[in-house]
CSV table of C-alpha atoms and ligand atoms in Angstrom, one decimal:
chain,number,residue,atom,x,y,z
A,1,MET,CA,-54.1,44.8,-117.2
A,2,LYS,CA,-57.6,43.8,-116.2
A,3,THR,CA,-60.2,46.5,-115.2
A,4,PRO,CA,-61.8,46.0,-111.8
A,5,ALA,CA,-65.1,45.0,-113.5
A,6,GLU,CA,-63.2,42.3,-115.5
A,7,LEU,CA,-61.4,41.1,-112.4
A,8,PHE,CA,-64.7,41.0,-110.4
A,9,ASN,CA,-66.4,39.0,-113.3
A,10,ARG,CA,-63.6,36.6,-113.3
A,11,LEU,CA,-63.6,36.1,-109.5
A,12,GLN,CA,-67.4,35.6,-109.6
A,13,ARG,CA,-67.0,32.8,-112.2
A,14,MET,CA,-64.4,31.1,-110.1
A,15,MET,CA,-66.5,31.5,-106.9
A,16,PRO,CA,-68.4,28.4,-105.6
A,17,ALA,CA,-72.2,29.0,-105.8
A,18,HIS,CA,-72.7,29.0,-102.0
A,19,ILE,CA,-70.2,31.8,-101.4
A,20,LYS,CA,-71.8,35.2,-101.1
A,21,PRO,CA,-69.3,37.8,-102.4
A,22,LYS,CA,-68.4,40.8,-100.3
A,23,PHE,CA,-68.6,43.0,-103.3
A,24,GLN,CA,-71.5,43.2,-105.8
A,25,ASN,CA,-69.6,44.8,-108.7
A,26,GLY,CA,-66.2,46.1,-109.9
A,27,GLU,CA,-66.7,49.6,-108.4
A,28,GLU,CA,-67.2,48.2,-105.0
A,29,LEU,CA,-64.1,46.0,-105.4
A,30,LEU,CA,-62.1,49.1,-106.5
A,31,ALA,CA,-63.4,51.1,-103.5
A,32,TRP,CA,-62.4,48.3,-101.1
A,33,ASN,CA,-59.0,48.1,-102.6
A,34,GLN,CA,-58.4,51.8,-102.4
A,35,GLU,CA,-59.6,51.8,-98.7
A,36,GLN,CA,-57.2,48.9,-98.0
A,37,GLY,CA,-54.4,50.9,-99.6
A,38,ARG,CA,-55.2,54.0,-97.6
A,39,GLN,CA,-55.3,52.1,-94.3
A,40,ARG,CA,-52.0,50.4,-95.2
A,41,SER,CA,-50.2,53.7,-96.0
A,42,GLU,CA,-51.5,55.2,-92.8
A,43,ALA,CA,-50.2,52.3,-90.9
A,44,ILE,CA,-46.8,52.6,-92.6
A,45,ALA,CA,-46.7,56.4,-91.8
A,46,ARG,CA,-47.5,55.6,-88.2
A,47,GLU,CA,-44.8,53.0,-88.1
A,48,ASN,CA,-42.3,55.4,-89.6
A,49,ARG,CA,-43.3,58.1,-87.0
A,50,ALA,CA,-42.7,55.6,-84.2
A,51,MET,CA,-39.4,54.5,-85.7
A,52,LYS,CA,-38.3,58.1,-86.0
A,53,MET,CA,-39.0,58.7,-82.3
A,54,GLN,CA,-37.2,55.5,-81.4
A,55,ARG,CA,-34.2,56.5,-83.6
A,56,ILE,CA,-34.0,60.0,-82.1
A,57,LEU,CA,-34.7,59.1,-78.4
A,58,GLY,CA,-34.6,55.4,-78.0
A,59,ARG,CA,-38.2,55.7,-76.7
A,60,SER,CA,-41.6,56.8,-77.9
A,61,GLY,CA,-42.2,60.6,-78.1
A,62,ILE,CA,-44.1,60.8,-74.7
A,63,ARG,CA,-42.4,59.4,-71.6
A,64,GLU,CA,-44.1,56.4,-70.0
A,65,LEU,CA,-45.0,58.4,-66.9
A,66,HIS,CA,-47.2,60.7,-69.0
A,67,MET,CA,-48.6,58.3,-71.6
A,68,ASN,CA,-52.0,58.1,-69.8
A,69,CYS,CA,-52.3,61.8,-69.2
A,70,SER,CA,-55.4,63.2,-70.9
A,71,PHE,CA,-57.7,66.2,-70.7
A,72,ASP,CA,-60.3,64.0,-69.1
A,73,ASN,CA,-58.1,62.9,-66.1
A,74,TYR,CA,-56.8,66.5,-65.4
A,75,ARG,CA,-58.6,67.5,-62.2
A,76,VAL,CA,-60.1,71.0,-62.0
A,77,GLU,CA,-60.3,72.5,-58.6
A,78,ASN,CA,-59.8,76.2,-59.4
A,79,GLU,CA,-60.5,78.7,-62.1
A,80,GLY,CA,-56.9,78.8,-63.3
A,81,GLN,CA,-56.9,75.0,-63.9
A,82,ARG,CA,-60.3,75.2,-65.6
A,83,LYS,CA,-58.9,77.9,-67.9
A,84,ALA,CA,-55.5,76.0,-68.5
A,85,LEU,CA,-57.5,72.9,-69.4
A,86,GLU,CA,-59.8,74.7,-71.8
A,87,GLN,CA,-56.9,76.5,-73.5
A,88,ALA,CA,-54.9,73.2,-73.8
A,89,ARG,CA,-57.9,71.4,-75.2
A,90,ARG,CA,-58.6,74.2,-77.7
A,91,TYR,CA,-54.9,74.2,-78.7
A,92,ALA,CA,-55.1,70.5,-79.5
A,93,ASP,CA,-58.4,70.8,-81.4
A,94,GLU,CA,-57.1,73.7,-83.5
A,95,PHE,CA,-53.6,72.3,-84.1
A,96,ASP,CA,-54.1,71.4,-87.8
A,97,HIS,CA,-55.1,74.9,-88.8
A,98,SER,CA,-52.5,76.8,-86.6
A,99,ILE,CA,-48.8,77.6,-86.4
A,100,ALA,CA,-49.2,78.7,-82.7
A,101,SER,CA,-46.7,77.6,-80.1
A,102,PHE,CA,-47.3,77.5,-76.4
A,103,VAL,CA,-45.5,78.2,-73.1
A,104,PHE,CA,-46.7,76.6,-69.9
A,105,SER,CA,-45.0,78.5,-67.0
A,106,GLY,CA,-45.3,77.8,-63.3
A,107,ARG,CA,-44.4,76.1,-60.2
A,108,PRO,CA,-43.4,72.4,-60.0
A,109,GLY,CA,-46.1,69.7,-59.9
A,110,THR,CA,-48.9,72.0,-61.2
A,111,GLY,CA,-49.7,69.9,-64.3
A,112,LYS,CA,-47.7,71.5,-67.0
A,113,ASN,CA,-46.4,68.1,-68.2
A,114,HIS,CA,-49.7,66.6,-67.7
A,115,LEU,CA,-51.5,69.0,-70.0
A,116,ALA,CA,-48.6,69.0,-72.6
A,117,ALA,CA,-48.8,65.2,-72.7
A,118,ALA,CA,-52.6,65.4,-73.1
A,119,ILE,CA,-52.1,67.6,-76.1
A,120,GLY,CA,-49.5,65.2,-77.4
A,121,ASN,CA,-51.6,62.1,-76.8
A,122,HIS,CA,-54.5,63.7,-78.5
A,123,LEU,CA,-52.3,64.6,-81.6
A,124,ILE,CA,-50.6,61.2,-81.7
A,125,LEU,CA,-54.0,59.5,-81.9
A,126,ARG,CA,-54.7,61.7,-84.9
A,127,GLY,CA,-51.6,60.6,-86.7
A,128,LYS,CA,-49.2,63.5,-85.7
A,129,SER,CA,-45.6,63.0,-84.5
A,130,VAL,CA,-45.0,64.5,-81.0
A,131,LEU,CA,-41.9,64.6,-78.9
A,132,ILE,CA,-41.6,65.9,-75.3
A,133,VAL,CA,-38.0,66.2,-74.2
A,134,THR,CA,-36.1,67.9,-71.4
A,135,VAL,CA,-33.3,70.3,-72.2
A,136,ALA,CA,-31.0,67.9,-70.5
A,137,ASP,CA,-32.1,65.0,-72.7
A,138,LEU,CA,-31.9,67.1,-75.8
A,139,MET,CA,-28.4,68.2,-75.1
A,140,SER,CA,-27.2,64.7,-74.2
A,141,ILE,CA,-28.7,63.3,-77.4
A,142,ILE,CA,-27.0,66.0,-79.4
A,143,LYS,CA,-23.7,65.7,-77.6
A,144,GLY,CA,-23.8,61.9,-78.2
A,145,THR,CA,-23.0,62.7,-81.8
A,146,PHE,CA,-19.7,64.2,-80.8
A,147,SER,CA,-18.1,60.8,-79.8
A,148,GLY,CA,-17.3,59.7,-83.4
A,149,ASP,CA,-19.1,56.2,-82.7
A,150,SER,CA,-22.4,57.6,-83.8
A,151,ASP,CA,-23.4,57.5,-87.4
A,152,ARG,CA,-25.7,60.4,-86.9
A,153,THR,CA,-24.5,64.0,-87.0
A,154,GLU,CA,-25.6,67.0,-85.1
A,155,GLU,CA,-27.2,68.2,-88.3
A,156,HIS,CA,-29.3,65.0,-88.6
A,157,LEU,CA,-30.6,65.5,-85.1
A,158,LEU,CA,-31.4,69.1,-85.6
A,159,HIS,CA,-33.3,68.1,-88.7
A,160,ASP,CA,-35.2,65.5,-86.7
A,161,PHE,CA,-36.1,67.8,-83.8
A,162,SER,CA,-37.1,70.5,-86.3
A,163,THR,CA,-39.5,68.3,-88.3
A,164,VAL,CA,-41.7,66.5,-85.8
A,165,ASP,CA,-45.2,68.0,-85.9
A,166,LEU,CA,-45.0,69.2,-82.2
A,167,LEU,CA,-41.8,69.4,-80.2
A,168,VAL,CA,-42.2,70.2,-76.5
A,169,ILE,CA,-39.0,71.3,-74.6
A,170,ASP,CA,-39.4,70.7,-70.9
A,171,GLU,CA,-37.4,72.0,-67.9
A,172,ILE,CA,-36.3,75.2,-69.5
A,173,GLY,CA,-34.4,77.2,-67.0
A,174,MET,CA,-33.8,74.3,-64.6
A,175,GLN,CA,-30.1,74.8,-64.8
A,176,THR,CA,-28.1,77.8,-66.0
A,177,GLU,CA,-28.2,77.0,-69.7
A,178,SER,CA,-24.8,77.1,-71.4
A,179,ARG,CA,-24.3,79.2,-74.5
A,180,TYR,CA,-24.2,76.1,-76.6
A,181,GLU,CA,-27.6,75.0,-75.2
A,182,LYS,CA,-29.1,78.4,-76.0
A,183,VAL,CA,-27.7,78.2,-79.5
A,184,ILE,CA,-29.3,74.8,-80.0
A,185,ILE,CA,-32.7,75.8,-78.7
A,186,ASN,CA,-32.4,79.0,-80.8
A,187,GLN,CA,-31.7,76.9,-83.9
A,188,ILE,CA,-34.5,74.4,-83.4
A,189,VAL,CA,-37.1,77.1,-82.7
A,190,ASP,CA,-35.8,79.1,-85.7
A,191,ARG,CA,-36.0,76.1,-88.1
A,192,ARG,CA,-39.4,75.0,-86.7
A,193,SER,CA,-41.0,78.5,-86.9
A,194,SER,CA,-39.7,79.0,-90.5
A,195,SER,CA,-41.3,75.7,-91.6
A,196,LYS,CA,-44.5,76.7,-89.7
A,197,ARG,CA,-44.1,74.1,-87.0
A,198,PRO,CA,-45.0,75.0,-83.5
A,199,THR,CA,-42.9,74.4,-80.3
A,200,GLY,CA,-44.1,74.0,-76.7
A,201,MET,CA,-42.0,75.1,-73.8
A,202,LEU,CA,-42.5,74.1,-70.1
A,203,THR,CA,-40.7,76.2,-67.5
A,204,ASN,CA,-40.7,77.4,-64.0
A,205,LEU,CA,-39.6,80.8,-65.2
A,206,ASP,CA,-41.8,83.8,-65.8
A,207,HIS,CA,-41.9,85.8,-69.1
A,208,SER,CA,-39.1,88.2,-68.4
A,209,ASN,CA,-36.7,85.5,-67.2
A,210,MET,CA,-37.5,83.4,-70.3
A,211,VAL,CA,-36.5,86.4,-72.4
A,212,LYS,CA,-33.4,86.9,-70.3
A,213,LEU,CA,-32.5,83.2,-70.7
A,214,LEU,CA,-33.4,82.5,-74.4
A,215,GLY,CA,-33.3,86.0,-75.8
A,216,GLU,CA,-35.9,88.2,-77.5
A,217,ARG,CA,-35.4,86.5,-80.8
A,218,VAL,CA,-36.5,83.0,-79.7
A,219,MET,CA,-39.4,84.4,-77.5
A,220,ASP,CA,-40.6,86.5,-80.4
A,221,ARG,CA,-40.8,83.4,-82.7
A,222,MET,CA,-42.7,81.7,-79.9
A,223,ARG,CA,-45.4,84.4,-80.3
A,224,LEU,CA,-46.3,83.5,-84.0
A,225,GLY,CA,-50.0,82.9,-84.6
A,226,GLN,CA,-52.5,82.6,-81.7
A,227,SER,CA,-49.8,81.5,-79.4
A,228,LEU,CA,-50.5,80.5,-75.8
A,229,TRP,CA,-48.8,81.6,-72.6
A,230,VAL,CA,-50.4,79.9,-69.6
A,231,ASN,CA,-49.4,80.6,-66.0
A,232,PHE,CA,-49.8,77.6,-63.7
A,233,ASN,CA,-49.9,79.5,-60.4
A,234,TRP,CA,-51.5,77.0,-57.9
A,235,ASP,CA,-50.2,74.4,-55.6
A,236,SER,CA,-48.3,71.3,-56.6
A,237,HIS,CA,-50.5,68.2,-57.2
A,238,ARG,CA,-47.6,65.8,-56.5
A,239,GLY,CA,-48.4,65.3,-52.7
A,240,ARG,CA,-51.7,63.8,-53.8
A,241,ILE,CA,-50.3,61.3,-56.2
A,242,THR,CA,-50.8,57.7,-54.9
A,243,GLY,CA,-49.4,56.0,-58.0
A,244,ASN,CA,-52.8,54.3,-58.9
A,245,GLU,CA,-54.3,57.2,-60.7
A,246,TYR,CA,-54.1,56.3,-64.3
B,1,ATP,N1,-54.9,69.0,-62.1
B,1,ATP,C1,-54.4,67.7,-62.1
B,1,ATP,N2,-55.1,66.6,-62.2
B,1,ATP,C2,-54.6,65.4,-62.2
B,1,ATP,N3,-53.3,65.1,-62.1
B,1,ATP,C3,-52.5,66.2,-62.0
B,1,ATP,C4,-52.9,67.5,-62.0
B,1,ATP,N4,-51.9,68.3,-61.9
B,1,ATP,C5,-50.8,67.6,-61.8
B,1,ATP,N5,-51.2,66.3,-61.9
B,1,ATP,C6,-50.3,65.1,-61.8
B,1,ATP,O1,-49.2,65.4,-60.9
B,1,ATP,C7,-48.0,65.0,-61.4
B,1,ATP,C8,-47.1,66.2,-61.5
B,1,ATP,O2,-47.6,67.0,-62.5
B,1,ATP,P1,-46.7,67.5,-63.8
B,1,ATP,O3,-45.6,66.5,-64.0
B,1,ATP,O4,-47.6,67.7,-65.0
B,1,ATP,O5,-46.2,68.8,-63.2
B,1,ATP,P2,-45.2,70.0,-63.8
B,1,ATP,O6,-46.0,71.2,-63.6
B,1,ATP,O7,-44.8,69.5,-65.2
B,1,ATP,O8,-44.0,69.9,-62.8
B,1,ATP,P3,-42.5,70.2,-63.0
B,1,ATP,O9,-42.3,71.7,-63.2
B,1,ATP,O10,-41.9,69.8,-61.6
B,1,ATP,O11,-42.0,69.4,-64.2
B,1,ATP,C9,-48.2,64.2,-62.6
B,1,ATP,O12,-48.4,62.9,-62.4
B,1,ATP,C10,-49.5,64.8,-63.1
B,1,ATP,O13,-50.3,63.8,-63.9
């Protein structure tokens, strides 16, 4: 096999005199080649992550409605929003070095999904896999494996939900969760926390009702690391949405 220097010399001999080579020596050619390889494998990893989301959900990890949500377009009009924005931003910045989960709790329309999607969009741009899913969707995807037509088992899906870099479960407590739903949430949070993967939860419930609903065991796992509990206790923003925001 030729060394990069030999290959470069050979290319140089073949090159017409008026062509100015992009590389001046074998080392530069090798460095260029390695950089191309790195970019290609990053692109493949990105495609694999997108395919994984598509396979699990039939869509990308963040719903279309929230794809443009960012920290920059979250409007701050009170101290609570300022603090929530700052905490969400810090959470995203420190994600790589942390195992911390988060719970955004509060009234409808206060921006829980917006800030969770802003965290997700920030992480996706940095090559992470992120999935934001409602309890109802989570359960219907898992129950879809019961039909016998599916080539995926409940175990495959539990594995997928447990191995994305960040999983955010939305609408916890919207309906009276069945025992099976609680078992599934418990298993996912358990698997994720034991492999040091954080989980986000969005809910209208307060802490004591979350403990009542999901149990002490799950909520204790949600407290690993510098975990976040943010109360969204201001008025809904929905009345002000015109549809042309972002
Ligand atoms: N502070 C804000 N600045 C800009 N847009 C906001 C803000 N708060 C909420 N929104 C927008 O208002 C809409 C509703 O917010 P969002 O879906 O985040 O609420 P939520 O707290 O998750 O509500 P729910 O509990 O009903 O799911 C979204 O389109 C979101 O982008």
